[in-house]
XYZ file of C-alpha atoms in Angstrom:
669
model
C 39.202 28.143 -29.035
C 36.830 28.448 -31.962
C 33.402 30.097 -31.800
C 30.287 30.111 -34.021
C 31.499 27.201 -36.146
C 28.938 24.645 -37.256
C 29.920 21.033 -36.583
C 28.510 18.353 -38.867
C 27.871 15.214 -36.761
C 29.000 12.936 -39.599
C 32.423 14.699 -39.579
C 32.802 14.694 -35.798
C 35.204 11.779 -35.389
C 37.482 12.802 -38.259
C 37.411 16.562 -37.560
C 38.528 15.960 -33.961
C 40.519 12.779 -34.465
C 43.353 14.025 -32.243
C 41.057 14.810 -29.275
C 40.969 12.658 -26.162
C 37.393 13.640 -25.351
C 34.647 15.049 -27.563
C 31.968 16.651 -25.388
C 28.550 16.793 -27.039
C 26.614 19.574 -25.320
C 24.605 20.788 -28.291
C 21.246 21.265 -26.623
C 17.840 19.674 -26.465
C 17.615 19.201 -30.256
C 21.168 17.725 -30.332
C 22.110 16.703 -33.897
C 25.005 14.685 -32.437
C 22.655 12.673 -30.217
C 20.375 11.974 -33.156
C 23.245 10.995 -35.466
C 24.584 8.547 -32.876
C 21.178 7.506 -31.535
C 21.909 3.805 -32.030
C 24.708 4.219 -29.481
C 23.293 6.825 -27.062
C 19.881 5.102 -27.199
C 17.783 8.182 -26.377
C 14.217 7.884 -25.167
C 12.114 10.831 -26.360
C 8.488 11.520 -25.428
C 6.733 14.630 -26.709
C 4.454 15.912 -23.930
C 0.944 17.155 -24.587
C 0.988 20.815 -23.483
C 1.973 23.685 -25.750
C 4.416 26.352 -24.565
C 6.391 29.316 -25.839
C 9.013 31.673 -24.352
C 8.654 35.428 -24.462
C 9.984 38.366 -22.513
C 8.438 41.506 -21.051
C 9.490 44.881 -19.766
C 7.365 44.340 -16.659
C 9.675 44.103 -13.605
C 9.052 41.187 -11.229
C 10.279 40.954 -7.667
C 9.559 37.237 -7.218
C 9.150 34.137 -9.328
C 5.420 34.193 -10.063
C 2.849 31.892 -11.627
C -0.120 33.604 -13.264
C -3.034 31.214 -13.858
C -5.662 32.564 -16.211
C -9.059 30.985 -16.815
C -10.167 31.577 -20.394
C -13.076 30.527 -22.552
C -10.923 27.804 -24.112
C -9.191 26.554 -20.969
C -6.583 27.369 -18.352
C -3.330 29.137 -19.295
C -0.330 29.450 -16.993
C 2.418 32.026 -17.300
C 5.692 31.042 -15.594
C 7.414 34.375 -14.944
C 10.661 35.626 -13.394
C 12.990 38.609 -13.694
C 16.263 37.922 -15.501
C 17.718 41.429 -15.337
C 16.504 44.772 -13.988
C 13.431 45.827 -15.951
C 13.251 42.585 -17.961
C 11.365 39.387 -17.187
C 10.833 36.013 -18.806
C 7.271 34.836 -19.540
C 6.736 31.184 -20.451
C 3.145 30.551 -21.511
C 1.795 27.015 -21.166
C -1.598 25.514 -21.962
C -3.263 22.334 -23.170
C -3.301 21.578 -26.874
C -7.095 21.961 -26.844
C -6.795 25.456 -25.359
C -4.061 26.342 -27.862
C -6.239 25.273 -30.777
C -9.291 27.020 -29.317
C -7.432 30.328 -29.338
C -6.244 29.774 -32.901
C -2.534 30.096 -32.145
C -0.142 29.227 -34.950
C 3.203 27.516 -34.357
C 5.360 30.066 -36.178
C 3.231 33.233 -36.184
C 5.018 35.032 -33.349
C 3.373 38.430 -33.792
C -0.147 37.004 -33.725
C 0.667 34.989 -30.570
C 2.147 38.086 -28.932
C -0.969 40.163 -29.569
C -3.325 37.470 -28.302
C -1.312 36.827 -25.132
C -0.972 40.555 -24.420
C -4.766 40.812 -24.557
C -5.319 37.710 -22.395
C -2.761 38.780 -19.760
C -3.352 42.543 -19.996
C -4.040 42.826 -16.252
C -0.973 40.801 -15.278
C 1.332 42.688 -17.686
C 0.242 45.986 -16.102
C 0.546 47.908 -19.364
C 3.886 46.397 -20.372
C 4.356 44.657 -23.695
C 5.734 41.249 -24.508
C 9.083 40.805 -26.248
C 9.631 38.214 -28.974
C 12.780 36.099 -29.339
C 12.149 33.102 -31.582
C 8.960 32.604 -29.543
C 7.649 29.568 -31.373
C 5.072 27.177 -29.943
C 6.443 23.763 -29.026
C 5.649 20.535 -27.221
C 8.172 19.785 -24.479
C 10.428 16.829 -25.378
C 11.156 14.568 -22.401
C 14.595 13.146 -23.283
C 16.867 10.707 -21.495
C 19.867 8.958 -23.022
C 20.288 5.411 -21.752
C 23.961 5.435 -22.798
C 26.073 8.529 -22.117
C 29.184 7.810 -24.168
C 30.380 6.214 -27.380
C 34.086 5.769 -28.170
C 35.540 9.104 -27.009
C 32.264 11.059 -27.328
C 30.432 11.904 -24.112
C 27.074 13.681 -23.901
C 26.048 16.448 -21.475
C 23.251 18.901 -20.662
C 19.835 18.988 -22.322
C 21.234 16.773 -25.062
C 21.498 13.989 -22.468
C 18.484 14.630 -20.228
C 15.800 17.313 -20.319
C 14.131 18.671 -17.186
C 10.849 20.538 -17.583
C 11.181 24.295 -17.083
C 8.570 24.289 -14.293
C 11.169 23.171 -11.719
C 13.914 25.469 -13.013
C 16.643 22.839 -12.715
C 17.820 22.316 -16.287
C 20.933 24.455 -15.922
C 21.578 23.144 -12.413
C 21.363 19.562 -13.677
C 23.736 20.296 -16.561
C 26.273 22.043 -14.317
C 26.232 19.310 -11.703
C 26.756 16.710 -14.426
C 29.640 18.821 -15.777
C 31.184 18.826 -12.289
C 30.714 15.054 -12.126
C 32.444 14.614 -15.486
C 35.254 16.911 -14.338
C 35.744 14.892 -11.153
C 35.797 11.672 -13.182
C 38.471 13.108 -15.484
C 40.609 14.164 -12.516
C 40.303 10.717 -10.930
C 40.925 8.553 -14.014
C 42.664 10.746 -16.618
C 45.915 8.767 -16.290
C 44.100 5.478 -16.945
C 41.612 5.568 -19.812
C 38.768 7.591 -21.261
C 36.534 4.537 -20.844
C 37.103 4.594 -17.060
C 36.433 8.337 -17.004
C 33.092 7.879 -18.706
C 32.076 4.915 -16.535
C 32.840 6.964 -13.417
C 30.854 9.911 -14.791
C 27.892 7.608 -15.355
C 28.265 6.120 -11.866
C 28.390 9.557 -10.237
C 25.553 11.214 -12.108
C 23.023 8.699 -13.475
C 20.892 8.333 -10.331
C 20.978 12.049 -9.350
C 20.037 12.974 -12.936
C 17.157 10.503 -12.895
C 15.896 11.910 -9.583
C 15.891 15.477 -10.886
C 14.241 14.408 -14.118
C 11.618 12.412 -12.217
C 10.767 15.469 -10.105
C 10.513 17.501 -13.298
C 8.296 14.834 -14.897
C 5.904 14.902 -11.941
C 5.753 18.694 -12.057
C 5.228 18.599 -15.830
C 2.401 16.103 -15.400
C 0.649 18.375 -12.931
C 0.726 21.278 -15.406
C -0.718 18.991 -18.075
C -3.702 18.488 -15.761
C -3.743 21.789 -13.851
C -7.425 22.264 -14.682
C -8.234 19.324 -12.377
C -7.279 21.459 -9.380
C -8.849 24.702 -10.612
C -12.056 24.260 -8.601
C -10.076 24.413 -5.347
C -10.106 27.323 -2.944
C -7.211 29.749 -3.186
C -4.891 28.436 -0.469
C -5.429 24.792 -1.345
C -4.606 25.545 -4.980
C -1.475 27.379 -3.855
C -0.543 24.353 -1.735
C -0.950 22.049 -4.747
C 1.280 24.282 -6.862
C 3.961 24.316 -4.139
C 3.842 20.540 -3.582
C 3.164 19.387 -7.151
C 6.561 17.672 -7.655
C 6.377 15.873 -4.260
C 9.815 17.079 -3.163
C 8.222 19.850 -1.073
C 5.961 18.554 1.697
C 3.781 19.903 4.465
C 6.687 19.831 6.934
C 9.064 21.475 4.439
C 6.618 24.348 4.104
C 6.271 24.712 7.882
C 10.023 25.217 7.949
C 10.103 27.586 4.973
C 6.973 29.640 5.609
C 4.893 28.787 8.717
C 2.469 31.654 8.059
C 1.647 30.224 4.649
C 0.907 26.811 6.188
C -1.218 28.457 8.878
C -3.405 30.013 6.176
C -3.622 26.731 4.263
C -4.605 24.874 7.441
C -7.215 27.451 8.414
C -8.900 27.183 5.028
C -8.715 23.369 5.105
C -10.329 23.009 8.558
C -13.079 25.486 7.663
C -13.851 23.657 4.438
C -13.848 20.262 6.170
C -16.237 21.569 8.829
C -18.636 22.820 6.166
C -18.466 19.540 4.241
C -18.708 17.060 7.135
C -19.573 18.806 10.392
C -16.286 17.665 11.964
C -14.923 20.759 13.696
C -11.134 20.997 13.979
C -10.920 24.758 13.583
C -9.561 25.208 17.104
C -7.653 21.964 17.749
C -5.924 21.977 14.298
C -4.424 18.449 14.519
C -3.122 18.326 10.898
C -5.291 16.642 8.232
C -4.018 13.116 8.934
C -5.555 13.212 12.424
C -9.051 14.162 11.352
C -11.954 11.722 11.330
C -13.278 10.284 8.099
C -16.636 8.616 7.508
C -17.742 6.022 4.963
C -21.419 5.136 5.337
C -21.787 4.434 9.088
C -18.104 3.577 9.660
C -16.145 6.366 11.315
C -12.341 6.347 11.298
C -10.479 8.263 13.998
C -7.772 9.331 11.522
C -6.743 8.965 7.869
C -3.885 6.458 8.355
C -4.489 2.899 7.167
C -2.319 -0.194 7.494
C -2.077 -1.516 3.957
C -2.868 -5.148 3.113
C 0.436 -7.053 3.244
C 0.821 -10.783 2.663
C 2.249 -12.654 5.651
C 2.435 -16.154 4.091
C 1.914 -17.620 7.571
C -1.319 -19.630 7.322
C -1.175 -23.407 7.516
C -1.615 -25.441 4.343
C -5.376 -25.580 4.885
C -5.700 -21.788 4.917
C -6.119 -21.561 8.710
C -4.707 -18.651 10.690
C -1.813 -19.191 13.089
C -0.583 -17.429 16.225
C 1.397 -15.148 13.911
C -1.807 -13.619 12.557
C -3.243 -13.146 16.038
C -0.144 -11.292 17.233
C 0.413 -9.408 13.972
C -3.079 -7.998 13.437
C -4.059 -7.581 17.098
C -0.742 -5.944 17.926
C -0.869 -3.570 14.981
C -4.443 -2.581 15.838
C -3.023 -0.959 18.988
C -0.734 1.207 16.848
C -3.182 4.096 16.584
C -4.045 3.953 12.870
C -7.627 4.483 11.758
C -8.018 1.117 10.041
C -6.148 -2.154 9.516
C -6.509 -4.151 6.292
C -6.020 -7.894 6.273
C -3.776 -9.430 3.657
C -5.561 -10.778 0.590
C -7.818 -13.508 1.972
C -9.180 -16.193 -0.317
C -12.761 -17.462 -0.689
C -11.687 -20.985 -1.720
C -8.577 -23.211 -1.561
C -7.808 -22.765 -5.273
C -8.052 -18.963 -4.958
C -4.867 -18.789 -2.884
C -1.601 -17.340 -4.128
C 0.497 -19.656 -1.942
C -0.042 -22.402 0.610
C 0.649 -19.746 3.254
C -2.305 -17.537 2.288
C -5.295 -17.381 4.670
C -8.815 -18.333 3.730
C -12.427 -17.519 4.526
C -14.259 -20.627 3.363
C -14.708 -22.627 6.608
C -16.353 -22.082 9.980
C -12.957 -22.521 11.623
C -11.424 -19.715 9.574
C -14.399 -17.474 10.276
C -13.950 -18.058 14.008
C -10.207 -17.345 13.801
C -10.780 -14.038 12.050
C -13.575 -13.144 14.501
C -11.143 -13.535 17.410
C -8.810 -10.943 15.888
C -11.641 -8.526 15.049
C -13.140 -8.909 18.521
C -9.778 -8.046 20.099
C -9.432 -4.910 17.966
C -12.972 -3.764 18.763
C -12.730 -4.512 22.482
C -9.353 -2.927 23.146
C -8.858 -0.291 20.424
C -10.692 2.219 18.244
C -9.131 0.742 15.102
C -11.506 -0.432 12.387
C -10.894 -3.710 10.548
C -11.236 -4.336 6.807
C -11.045 -7.730 5.111
C -9.600 -7.813 1.613
C -10.997 -10.694 -0.455
C -9.298 -11.794 -3.649
C -8.657 -14.650 -6.065
C -5.118 -15.291 -7.313
C -6.062 -16.353 -10.850
C -3.021 -17.123 -12.995
C -0.630 -15.968 -10.221
C -1.704 -18.754 -7.869
C -0.041 -22.008 -6.800
C 3.304 -20.278 -6.195
C 5.989 -20.335 -3.532
C 5.983 -18.208 -0.382
C 7.029 -14.580 -0.755
C 10.435 -15.092 0.842
C 11.144 -18.137 -1.352
C 10.957 -17.772 -5.158
C 8.155 -15.252 -5.518
C 5.645 -15.875 -8.321
C 7.334 -19.190 -9.174
C 5.389 -22.496 -9.111
C 5.581 -24.617 -5.964
C 8.527 -26.955 -6.424
C 6.720 -29.919 -4.823
C 4.576 -30.641 -7.864
C 1.895 -32.648 -6.070
C 1.014 -29.566 -4.018
C 0.198 -27.404 -7.035
C -3.403 -26.865 -8.102
C -5.042 -25.949 -11.441
C -5.278 -22.247 -12.277
C -7.861 -20.184 -14.117
C -7.823 -16.708 -15.639
C -9.586 -14.471 -18.137
C -7.485 -15.984 -20.938
C -5.044 -18.946 -21.117
C -1.918 -16.779 -20.779
C 0.729 -17.838 -18.202
C 2.395 -15.220 -15.992
C 5.905 -16.404 -16.953
C 5.879 -17.872 -20.444
C 7.340 -21.387 -20.371
C 7.665 -21.403 -16.570
C 4.285 -20.678 -15.022
C 1.293 -22.973 -15.346
C -1.011 -22.140 -18.271
C -4.347 -21.150 -16.709
C -7.649 -22.402 -18.047
C -9.888 -19.746 -19.588
C -12.735 -19.306 -17.131
C -16.091 -20.510 -18.439
C -19.588 -19.623 -17.241
C -19.772 -22.482 -14.769
C -16.428 -21.441 -13.285
C -17.573 -17.834 -13.025
C -20.765 -18.877 -11.257
C -18.800 -20.925 -8.725
C -16.388 -18.069 -8.008
C -19.254 -15.585 -7.580
C -20.821 -17.970 -5.056
C -17.487 -18.335 -3.225
C -17.097 -14.559 -2.869
C -20.700 -14.202 -1.723
C -20.243 -16.838 0.992
C -16.895 -15.368 2.138
C -18.491 -11.919 2.382
C -21.220 -13.273 4.623
C -18.560 -14.873 6.824
C -16.645 -11.576 7.006
C -19.810 -9.838 8.200
C -20.457 -12.481 10.854
C -16.820 -12.163 11.958
C -17.491 -8.488 12.640
C -15.376 -6.749 9.992
C -16.202 -3.056 9.565
C -15.438 -2.910 5.841
C -14.709 -5.323 3.019
C -12.581 -4.824 -0.090
C -12.609 -6.658 -3.417
C -9.096 -7.111 -4.819
C -9.126 -6.251 -8.547
C -5.443 -5.346 -8.881
C -1.906 -6.713 -9.213
C -2.561 -9.256 -11.934
C -4.821 -11.508 -9.904
C -7.983 -13.022 -11.363
C -10.253 -9.970 -11.511
C -7.380 -7.697 -12.573
C -6.734 -10.081 -15.475
C -10.294 -9.502 -16.660
C -9.851 -5.722 -16.444
C -6.535 -5.429 -18.307
C -6.428 -5.713 -22.121
C -2.962 -7.277 -21.751
C -4.370 -10.345 -20.010
C -7.938 -10.420 -21.309
C -7.927 -11.688 -24.899
C -11.491 -13.001 -24.861
C -13.830 -12.598 -27.828
C -17.066 -13.145 -25.873
C -19.108 -10.642 -23.853
C -16.415 -10.619 -21.124
C -13.643 -9.332 -23.404
C -12.892 -6.434 -25.720
C -14.164 -3.039 -24.545
C -13.593 -1.882 -20.983
C -17.333 -2.235 -20.395
C -17.112 -5.911 -21.344
C -13.941 -6.474 -19.338
C -15.779 -5.085 -16.312
C -18.655 -7.578 -16.517
C -17.229 -10.400 -14.413
C -15.590 -8.207 -11.718
C -18.929 -6.383 -11.380
C -20.789 -9.704 -11.045
C -18.532 -10.579 -8.130
C -18.851 -7.126 -6.560
C -22.642 -7.068 -6.892
C -22.919 -10.486 -5.255
C -20.839 -9.204 -2.335
C -22.759 -5.940 -2.041
C -26.073 -7.814 -1.931
C -25.106 -9.690 1.247
C -22.936 -7.007 2.852
C -24.915 -4.744 5.249
C -26.086 -1.436 3.793
C -24.549 0.443 6.726
C -21.066 -0.939 6.077
C -18.802 0.413 3.319
C -17.092 -1.512 0.539
C -13.915 -0.683 -1.340
C -12.218 -1.995 -4.476
C -8.473 -2.123 -5.108
C -7.499 -1.482 -8.726
C -4.284 -1.252 -10.713
C -4.597 2.135 -12.400
C -1.680 1.374 -14.715
C -0.078 -1.830 -15.963
C 3.227 0.019 -16.522
C 3.266 -1.361 -20.054
C 2.154 -0.065 -23.425
C -1.225 -1.447 -24.447
C -2.397 -1.866 -20.874
C -4.908 -0.019 -18.718
C -5.341 3.620 -19.810
C -6.465 6.575 -17.733
C -9.809 6.488 -19.547
C -10.127 2.798 -18.579
C -9.344 3.679 -14.987
C -12.064 6.323 -14.886
C -14.576 3.902 -16.420
C -13.649 1.169 -13.920
C -13.858 3.490 -10.911
C -17.174 4.926 -12.057
C -18.689 1.482 -12.711
C -17.820 0.243 -9.228
C -19.078 3.484 -7.698
C -22.412 3.074 -9.470
C -22.586 -0.475 -8.083
C -22.205 0.769 -4.494
C -18.439 1.045 -3.963
C -17.552 3.709 -1.382
C -13.774 3.902 -1.810
C -11.362 3.204 -4.670
C -8.085 1.811 -3.321
C -5.690 2.955 -6.043
C -2.570 0.922 -6.705
C -0.762 0.027 -9.944
C 1.162 -2.617 -11.789
C 2.093 -6.266 -11.189
C -0.209 -7.282 -14.035
C 2.572 -8.591 -16.284
C 6.071 -9.778 -15.506
C 7.773 -7.395 -17.963
C 6.262 -4.209 -16.540
C 8.440 -1.096 -16.329
C 7.292 0.913 -13.304
C 8.544 4.414 -12.603
C 9.423 4.194 -8.929
C 9.936 7.073 -6.510
C 8.447 8.511 -3.354
C 4.653 8.514 -3.466
C 4.985 7.129 -7.004
C 1.362 5.986 -7.320
C -0.316 9.054 -5.832
C -0.932 10.579 -9.277
C -3.407 7.809 -10.108
C -5.410 8.388 -6.940
C -5.289 12.141 -7.543
C -6.754 11.722 -11.029
C -9.729 9.666 -9.829
C -10.269 11.914 -6.809
C -10.285 15.126 -8.847
C -11.946 14.024 -12.088
C -14.522 11.543 -10.812
C -14.901 13.205 -7.388
C -14.800 9.832 -5.656
C -13.247 8.954 -2.296
C -9.849 7.313 -2.851
C -7.080 5.687 -0.872
C -3.509 5.899 -2.130
C -0.539 3.581 -1.592
C 3.068 3.236 -2.705
C 6.374 4.377 -1.134
C 4.722 6.685 1.384
C 6.951 6.654 4.419
C 6.403 9.649 6.683
C 3.708 11.826 8.220
C 4.694 14.891 6.200
C 3.869 13.035 2.986
C 0.485 11.952 4.375
C -0.459 15.511 5.323
C 0.671 16.747 1.911
C -1.454 14.161 0.085
C -4.550 14.987 2.128
C -4.054 18.741 1.960
C -3.743 18.698 -1.823
C -6.783 16.462 -2.451
C -4.802 13.576 -3.854
C -6.596 11.046 -1.646
C -8.911 10.778 1.353
C -7.064 7.941 3.085
C -3.390 6.992 2.975
C -2.296 3.366 3.283
C 1.150 2.655 4.704
C 2.687 -0.745 3.977
C 6.291 -1.599 4.767
C 6.797 1.110 7.423
C 4.044 -0.591 9.421
C 5.909 -3.902 9.263
C 8.802 -2.578 11.295
C 6.957 0.134 13.212
C 3.384 -0.691 14.263
C 3.294 2.611 16.173
C 3.992 4.805 13.160
C 0.767 6.763 13.785
C 1.413 7.147 17.515
C 4.866 8.571 16.793
C 3.464 11.034 14.273
C 0.802 12.185 16.734
C 3.397 12.699 19.451
C 5.689 14.557 17.064
C 2.903 16.953 16.015
C 1.584 17.190 19.593
C -1.838 15.776 18.657
C -3.653 14.217 21.625
C -7.366 14.699 21.069
C -9.457 11.726 19.923
C -6.490 9.464 19.169
C -7.563 6.885 21.761
C -4.483 5.543 23.524
C -5.241 2.190 25.123
C -5.383 2.345 28.925
C -2.527 -0.133 29.251
C -0.248 2.237 27.296
C -1.313 5.559 28.804
C 1.686 5.716 31.111
C 3.940 5.874 28.055
C 1.950 8.609 26.333
C 3.351 11.571 28.243
C 6.941 10.481 27.672
C 6.310 9.922 23.943
C 4.855 13.404 23.526
C 7.665 14.973 25.550
C 10.543 13.186 23.806
C 9.231 13.273 20.235
C 7.813 16.790 20.536
C 11.152 18.134 21.746
C 13.002 16.189 19.054
C 10.820 17.728 16.351
C 11.301 21.258 17.670
C 15.065 20.762 17.956
C 15.202 19.468 14.393
C 13.255 22.474 13.094
C 15.538 24.881 14.953
C 18.659 23.233 13.544
C 17.258 23.317 10.020
C 16.401 27.005 10.342
C 19.944 27.789 11.493
C 21.646 25.628 8.866
C 23.499 27.448 6.133
C 21.963 27.005 2.679
C 23.695 24.506 0.416
C 25.776 25.830 -2.442
C 23.568 26.262 -5.459
C 23.776 27.538 -9.013
C 21.417 30.268 -10.028
C 19.571 29.722 -13.283
């Protein structure tokens, strides 16, 4: 064993030529990784916040965040005791705040003096301790390949996890255990098999941990957006920032904390709206929400989901009657229709429903009338035009591919003549003024039909790469006229459509707009674009921004995970102070309550879970024991008592078992 010997990466293979395995665990700045970067293929992103590590003689009993509002911005100190009488202090702030205070990257003594003055109260008379306390940007690193020849990479050299979740060492040790297990299993075969097994065992768990760290990191980059919150709500946001801790997790860990958070939430909601839940305390998801004169009984929404079940003329079938009417009895606050088209050539597929004939209007009215007569569920029609993604096969066939029976295809239009799949999809015609005028008229007429059919709300679909989304995204809008270029120009046509709809839609009824807040590709929609788009629609009379993402281009690279699109809704909700609805891999009631509690959205749309469980909301209500104002239909009342008894007991039993369970083995940082 040799210690304190510098290894030159260029000499690695010759210096250790007789070794079976060379383990590169040389840290976040890894010279070995950089020397072999063509083989390890690292992805490195330098994040925006500045941070530095210091110590202090102040003792700390618990891990503690100190948030400090200063004249130049918010500063957070991540602090914890590492030995008796000694604690670590990691200071983090935006680059703007860092520059405002005049910090210098390598002037440790100056930084120490300034931070001691800023955090004098929190340090309680103790001083800070320097130890190479240089200011840095956090590098988010992930190696796409983990081995080359007999070299395998481990620890921060392979994947960095932001310090705010305290899992860097844990991640490294668990990967080391995985590599060890792979060696034990395949050592008698080949090093190549060892490394492949290591990758198989650890790639997904490492990505999950890093994703959680990325989400936490992102929150700290924008912590000022939550700073106007009341104390307990801010504490709730800090606890739930990485999405792995939810409302139900916190009930299990610290019910008194949740009780305080709830009490503050109900009091604030009463002051803001007049809805009084201070005594009944049903959880946020079971509180009413109002948009204009429409009142929802709870915050759960059935997301628009294509059914591909209309006939070839765009008429509804018995499937739609059963699907929408049946789901309306499921207890959610509102049901969205799938994207419905204002003209035959606006359809995505031949199975998409329309709203351009009297017959279609009557068919939709039958469904809405059923929902209104038998349930308290509100109904929203989503209107949209497929644009360049039209004339394709049904969703369960070859999605996004042209209809194979060529005589059934129809001409497409878009913002620019760019096909969805180059060489496969039809090249759309660039929409001219006459085409725009016709489409505006189609949307206006369909909106009037939706009103006559009795819909409570209407939504304009400006997301997912359809016609209006193609105008909004710089990836698909290459126009040089007044409808292309700046985001203000790209907004012109979508706003023309929206304004035409708003003019004929009753003042008392709300309107929403669905947007893709990210194209998941470089050069696409930016956060600044998203804010401009949301604000423009709000100024035009939009009451709710339905925040989704992606599907604009076929080569997108989404970052999936639970609640993976909530961050976009949270940004609009907190920066622009607009009502939002969030969607995307939200699958249980605990997540809904977390989102609402932490001001990430006002409504939560559930998609796929509603396909297999129309009574998702009923089950959640029974589990939480919420009965007031949830409006069970008379025909189902006899099942209510049993649901509340069975599911309530199941929830309590589960909580008891979790409280008694022994903690999993863990590694202390």
